[in-house]
Amino acid sequence: MCKFSLSPQDEGQLDIEWVMVQPDTEDAVILYNTGKIYDIYHMSGRVRFIDPIPSSGDGSIEILNLKPTDSGTYQCKVKKLPGIDTHRVQLTVLEQSFLVEKPSKTRCYIQGSQEIGTDVTLKCTSQAGSPVITYNWIKTTTDADQLPVTSKLNSDTGDLLVKNASQIYSGTYKCVSSNRVGTDECSVVLNITPPMNRAGTIAGAVIGTLLGLLLLAFFIFCCFKKRREKKYEKEVHHDIREDVPPPKSRASTARSYIGSNRSSLGSMSPSNMDGYAKTQYNKVPIEDFERAPAQNPNFPPPKVAAPNLSRMGAIPVMIPAQSKDGSIV
């Protein structure tokens, strides 16, 4: 760009000169003098004035078919005596295989607690874009767009560190990421609040933990107790106790049988005793006298003495002795 304006004091001829500045010399690019254009220099045929009449105030040029060797510093000199003015432009020509992309997908977020007195970091990063990308933060809720006095900006990483945060630092902050071909931006709201009641939070956490432990202990105790009860019921079910009395039905059967035959045995004579001993007495179920109780097969039935039988109401019965041939002795 090379735009200019003439003053009434400028009375000489108008000259517009474009040159490429080299370390030791200047190479002419295109000239305008006394209404004529001269472009016969090393860029001949590839350079021209944008305005066909440069004297109207626009001496900008256009370079066609750019080459990497066209990169450099260009100087525009406008001269109309006694006035002289110059303007320099830096041109960088990139290879076709190297595509430059402006920053995009820029993301802003806050890292750290937003409480009074803490250090908080505002972070900014662009997920796309060609290097080198630089970052800049501004506060948009103030007229001066000034950052907090305690803040420190890292333009390479996009981090804005705010130390000893105060409520006056609250507001909207904007991050602008840029490279040589474009820019992108994002915003974030910083809200500095008073510190929360940490003692109450800690006490609540401790009480909640203790309640949880108590519930867990109660659950374990109930499970253990239930398991012991099941184990005890199982042992009692399979246990054989020694103090279980014999079945009442069999004992009563034997006693009733003996009682029903008391009179018969008492009135028998020697003549009919033989038949009774051989037949009637043998009708008494042997199993009622010889079989041991089912609950205690390893012990013989208890023997009761004669005095005890009398106290129990039993009637003694005399059974005659018999010889080997079955006769009464």
XYZ file of C-alpha atoms in Angstrom:
329
model
C 0.000 0.000 0.000
C 1.303 3.412 -0.906
C -1.309 6.113 -0.671
C -0.405 9.780 -0.415
C -1.824 13.305 -0.523
C -0.161 16.441 -1.904
C -0.006 19.810 -0.209
C -0.361 23.189 -1.949
C 3.319 23.901 -1.314
C 4.396 20.889 -3.447
C 5.154 22.456 -6.851
C 7.697 20.142 -8.446
C 7.176 17.141 -10.696
C 5.535 14.064 -9.154
C 7.798 11.007 -8.954
C 6.706 7.601 -7.543
C 9.471 5.065 -7.128
C 9.241 1.461 -5.947
C 12.512 -0.308 -5.029
C 13.450 -3.578 -3.346
C 15.751 -2.864 -0.450
C 18.797 -5.121 -0.282
C 21.425 -5.166 2.455
C 23.899 -3.205 0.318
C 21.803 -1.731 -2.515
C 18.329 -0.973 -3.850
C 16.838 -2.710 -6.918
C 14.299 -0.699 -8.929
C 10.890 -2.321 -9.375
C 8.660 0.249 -11.137
C 8.685 4.058 -11.598
C 6.219 6.827 -12.394
C 7.611 10.118 -13.677
C 5.945 13.039 -15.494
C 2.954 10.947 -16.416
C 4.889 7.905 -17.650
C 5.309 4.405 -16.149
C 8.631 2.548 -16.333
C 8.594 -1.225 -15.565
C 11.608 -2.525 -17.476
C 13.484 -3.755 -14.429
C 14.017 -7.284 -12.981
C 10.243 -7.775 -12.459
C 9.347 -6.629 -15.960
C 5.939 -7.892 -17.041
C 4.958 -9.042 -13.492
C 4.428 -5.731 -11.736
C 1.985 -2.832 -12.298
C 0.285 0.060 -10.548
C -3.148 -0.736 -9.168
C -4.444 2.702 -10.213
C -3.661 3.433 -13.872
C -3.220 7.091 -12.848
C -0.974 6.994 -9.763
C -0.923 10.803 -9.507
C -4.484 10.661 -8.124
C -3.109 9.668 -4.727
C -2.670 5.847 -4.850
C 0.759 4.527 -5.769
C 0.128 0.935 -4.692
C 1.444 -1.858 -6.919
C 0.496 -5.438 -7.709
C 3.023 -8.219 -8.294
C 1.887 -11.143 -10.463
C 3.127 -14.730 -10.449
C 4.913 -14.456 -7.150
C 8.166 -16.348 -6.653
C 10.043 -17.190 -3.479
C 12.773 -14.792 -4.617
C 10.261 -11.942 -4.485
C 10.346 -12.057 -0.693
C 11.916 -8.989 0.845
C 11.419 -5.390 1.883
C 9.860 -3.006 -0.612
C 10.004 0.793 -0.376
C 7.666 3.313 -1.926
C 9.037 6.869 -2.331
C 6.728 9.703 -3.321
C 8.530 12.930 -4.245
C 7.173 16.296 -5.321
C 9.492 19.000 -4.312
C 9.808 20.254 -1.774
C 7.823 17.314 -0.270
C 9.274 13.764 0.032
C 7.732 10.753 1.805
C 8.597 7.040 2.015
C 6.788 3.866 3.097
C 8.159 0.315 3.509
C 6.346 -3.038 3.169
C 7.615 -6.512 4.079
C 6.656 -9.252 1.591
C 6.969 -12.983 2.367
C 6.298 -15.506 -0.381
C 5.522 -19.050 0.807
C 6.100 -22.296 -1.034
C 2.987 -23.943 -2.458
C 3.674 -27.067 -0.391
C 3.537 -25.028 2.810
C -0.013 -23.925 3.515
C -0.568 -21.428 6.284
C -3.769 -21.703 8.297
C -5.108 -19.087 10.632
C -5.873 -20.052 14.247
C -9.230 -21.732 14.812
C -11.174 -23.716 17.413
C -9.792 -21.498 20.148
C -10.921 -22.561 23.625
C -10.892 -20.579 26.875
C -11.301 -22.033 30.365
C -10.396 -21.400 33.998
C -8.070 -23.545 36.090
C -8.075 -23.301 39.866
C -10.432 -22.194 42.616
C -12.261 -18.901 42.034
C -12.112 -17.786 45.661
C -10.766 -14.613 47.200
C -7.056 -14.824 47.939
C -6.307 -17.803 45.684
C -4.285 -17.974 42.471
C -6.367 -18.660 39.364
C -5.204 -19.275 35.790
C -7.113 -18.317 32.656
C -6.049 -20.664 29.869
C -6.389 -20.181 26.110
C -5.421 -22.571 23.321
C -6.121 -22.926 19.601
C -6.643 -26.491 18.436
C -5.869 -25.617 14.806
C -3.676 -23.102 13.039
C -0.173 -22.770 11.655
C 2.632 -21.699 13.955
C 3.745 -19.393 15.301
C 0.576 -18.585 17.306
C 0.644 -15.856 19.927
C -2.019 -15.189 22.560
C -3.229 -11.996 24.179
C -5.792 -11.472 26.961
C -7.945 -8.401 27.539
C -10.696 -7.644 30.054
C -13.782 -6.557 28.143
C -15.888 -5.362 31.098
C -13.710 -2.301 31.728
C -13.198 0.765 29.608
C -9.407 0.544 29.586
C -9.308 -3.194 28.769
C -6.612 -3.511 31.395
C -5.686 -6.760 33.081
C -5.419 -7.091 36.889
C -2.227 -5.640 38.316
C -1.348 -9.010 39.877
C -1.720 -10.909 36.588
C 1.068 -12.321 34.440
C 0.599 -13.216 30.755
C 2.464 -15.892 28.807
C 1.836 -15.050 25.149
C 3.356 -18.340 23.944
C 1.153 -20.698 25.981
C -1.905 -18.463 26.373
C -1.891 -18.666 30.194
C -2.938 -15.649 32.245
C -2.016 -16.148 35.905
C -3.962 -13.988 38.363
C -2.403 -14.024 41.822
C -4.216 -13.221 45.075
C -7.561 -12.935 43.336
C -9.976 -10.238 44.456
C -13.637 -9.631 43.699
C -12.730 -6.574 41.632
C -11.047 -8.963 39.177
C -14.397 -10.536 38.315
C -15.609 -9.966 34.775
C -15.424 -11.169 31.184
C -12.004 -11.833 29.689
C -11.290 -12.296 25.991
C -8.345 -14.162 24.480
C -7.143 -13.378 20.950
C -4.921 -15.951 19.213
C -3.107 -14.805 16.086
C -0.497 -15.755 13.526
C 0.672 -14.047 10.342
C -2.447 -14.984 8.347
C -5.338 -14.466 10.759
C -6.823 -14.356 14.260
C -9.359 -16.160 16.389
C -10.811 -15.426 19.818
C -12.792 -16.809 22.750
C -14.165 -15.481 26.039
C -14.562 -16.667 29.620
C -16.277 -15.220 32.708
C -14.252 -14.978 35.931
C -16.342 -14.842 39.116
C -14.353 -14.380 42.317
C -16.383 -15.379 45.400
C -15.745 -15.401 49.181
C -14.226 -18.611 50.522
C -16.675 -21.288 51.548
C -17.098 -22.589 55.117
C -14.518 -25.357 55.015
C -14.985 -26.272 58.709
C -18.643 -27.129 58.136
C -17.781 -29.091 55.026
C -15.117 -31.099 56.852
C -17.439 -31.765 59.816
C -20.184 -32.947 57.482
C -17.773 -35.240 55.695
C -16.532 -36.730 58.995
C -20.077 -37.301 60.299
C -21.123 -38.883 57.032
C -18.110 -41.191 57.119
C -18.832 -42.273 60.713
C -22.467 -42.987 59.908
C -21.405 -45.048 56.943
C -18.999 -47.063 59.105
C -21.700 -47.642 61.743
C -24.148 -48.891 59.152
C -21.507 -51.189 57.717
C -20.669 -52.574 61.187
C -24.367 -53.141 61.956
C -24.833 -54.970 58.671
C -21.816 -57.220 59.363
C -23.100 -57.932 62.908
C -26.555 -58.922 61.615
C -25.043 -61.230 59.007
C -22.769 -62.864 61.610
C -25.653 -63.317 64.055
C -27.885 -64.833 61.395
C -25.153 -67.247 60.406
C -24.628 -68.378 64.027
C -28.353 -68.981 64.490
C -28.499 -71.149 61.391
C -25.429 -73.097 62.520
C -26.934 -73.652 66.026
C -30.272 -74.855 64.618
C -28.419 -77.306 62.408
C -26.400 -78.696 65.336
C -29.484 -79.071 67.559
C -31.364 -80.850 64.796
C -28.649 -83.536 64.459
C -27.771 -83.821 68.163
C -28.695 -87.067 70.033
C -29.465 -86.223 73.617
C -28.928 -88.837 76.355
C -31.795 -87.673 78.554
C -34.581 -88.405 76.054
C -37.094 -90.809 77.719
C -38.195 -94.007 75.959
C -41.425 -93.961 73.972
C -44.439 -93.812 76.263
C -46.606 -95.976 74.061
C -44.439 -99.079 74.382
C -43.900 -98.741 78.123
C -47.585 -98.220 78.735
C -48.363 -101.226 76.566
C -46.112 -103.460 78.634
C -47.494 -102.162 81.933
C -51.090 -102.516 80.821
C -50.415 -106.041 79.648
C -48.848 -107.017 82.958
C -51.634 -105.313 84.916
C -54.342 -107.065 82.957
C -52.876 -110.445 83.807
C -52.291 -109.918 87.521
C -55.429 -111.718 88.623
C -54.814 -114.569 86.275
C -51.328 -115.223 87.605
C -52.469 -114.913 91.226
C -55.314 -117.425 90.887
C -53.518 -120.015 88.867
C -52.981 -123.418 90.345
C -50.045 -125.713 89.696
C -52.196 -127.746 87.393
C -52.862 -125.011 84.917
C -49.642 -123.039 85.431
C -47.850 -125.230 82.960
C -50.064 -124.261 80.105
C -49.989 -120.597 80.950
C -46.246 -120.536 81.206
C -45.955 -122.156 77.838
C -48.579 -120.176 76.031
C -49.997 -117.103 77.753
C -46.760 -115.786 79.158
C -45.079 -116.167 75.833
C -47.694 -113.880 74.264
C -46.186 -110.856 75.918
C -44.341 -108.969 73.158
C -40.699 -109.677 73.650
C -39.740 -106.421 71.972
C -41.503 -104.453 74.740
C -39.073 -105.861 77.339
C -35.882 -106.404 75.412
C -35.746 -103.618 72.829
C -33.819 -100.588 73.918
C -35.168 -97.087 73.297
C -34.535 -95.888 69.758
C -32.886 -92.724 70.984
C -30.218 -94.520 73.087
C -29.443 -97.961 71.619
C -26.098 -98.322 73.424
C -27.499 -98.355 76.991
C -29.688 -101.078 78.617
C -33.025 -99.996 80.102
C -32.783 -98.901 83.734
C -33.403 -101.438 86.492
C -35.880 -100.486 89.198
C -35.628 -101.962 92.686
C -38.540 -103.728 94.335
C -39.206 -101.023 96.960
C -39.378 -98.446 94.231
C -41.841 -100.570 92.310
C -44.089 -100.707 95.385
C -44.009 -96.934 95.746
C -44.865 -96.610 92.085
C -48.013 -98.745 92.617
C -46.800 -101.937 90.997
C -48.061 -105.325 92.305
C -45.429 -108.027 92.813
C -46.096 -111.268 90.975
C -44.525 -114.614 91.769
C -43.537 -116.679 88.761
C -43.004 -120.386 89.574
C -39.717 -121.927 88.557
C -39.703 -124.605 85.894
C -37.498 -127.533 85.287
C -35.834 -128.377 81.990
C -38.713 -130.607 80.981
C -41.240 -127.822 81.641
C -42.686 -129.098 84.954
C -43.232 -126.760 87.900
C -40.733 -127.206 90.708
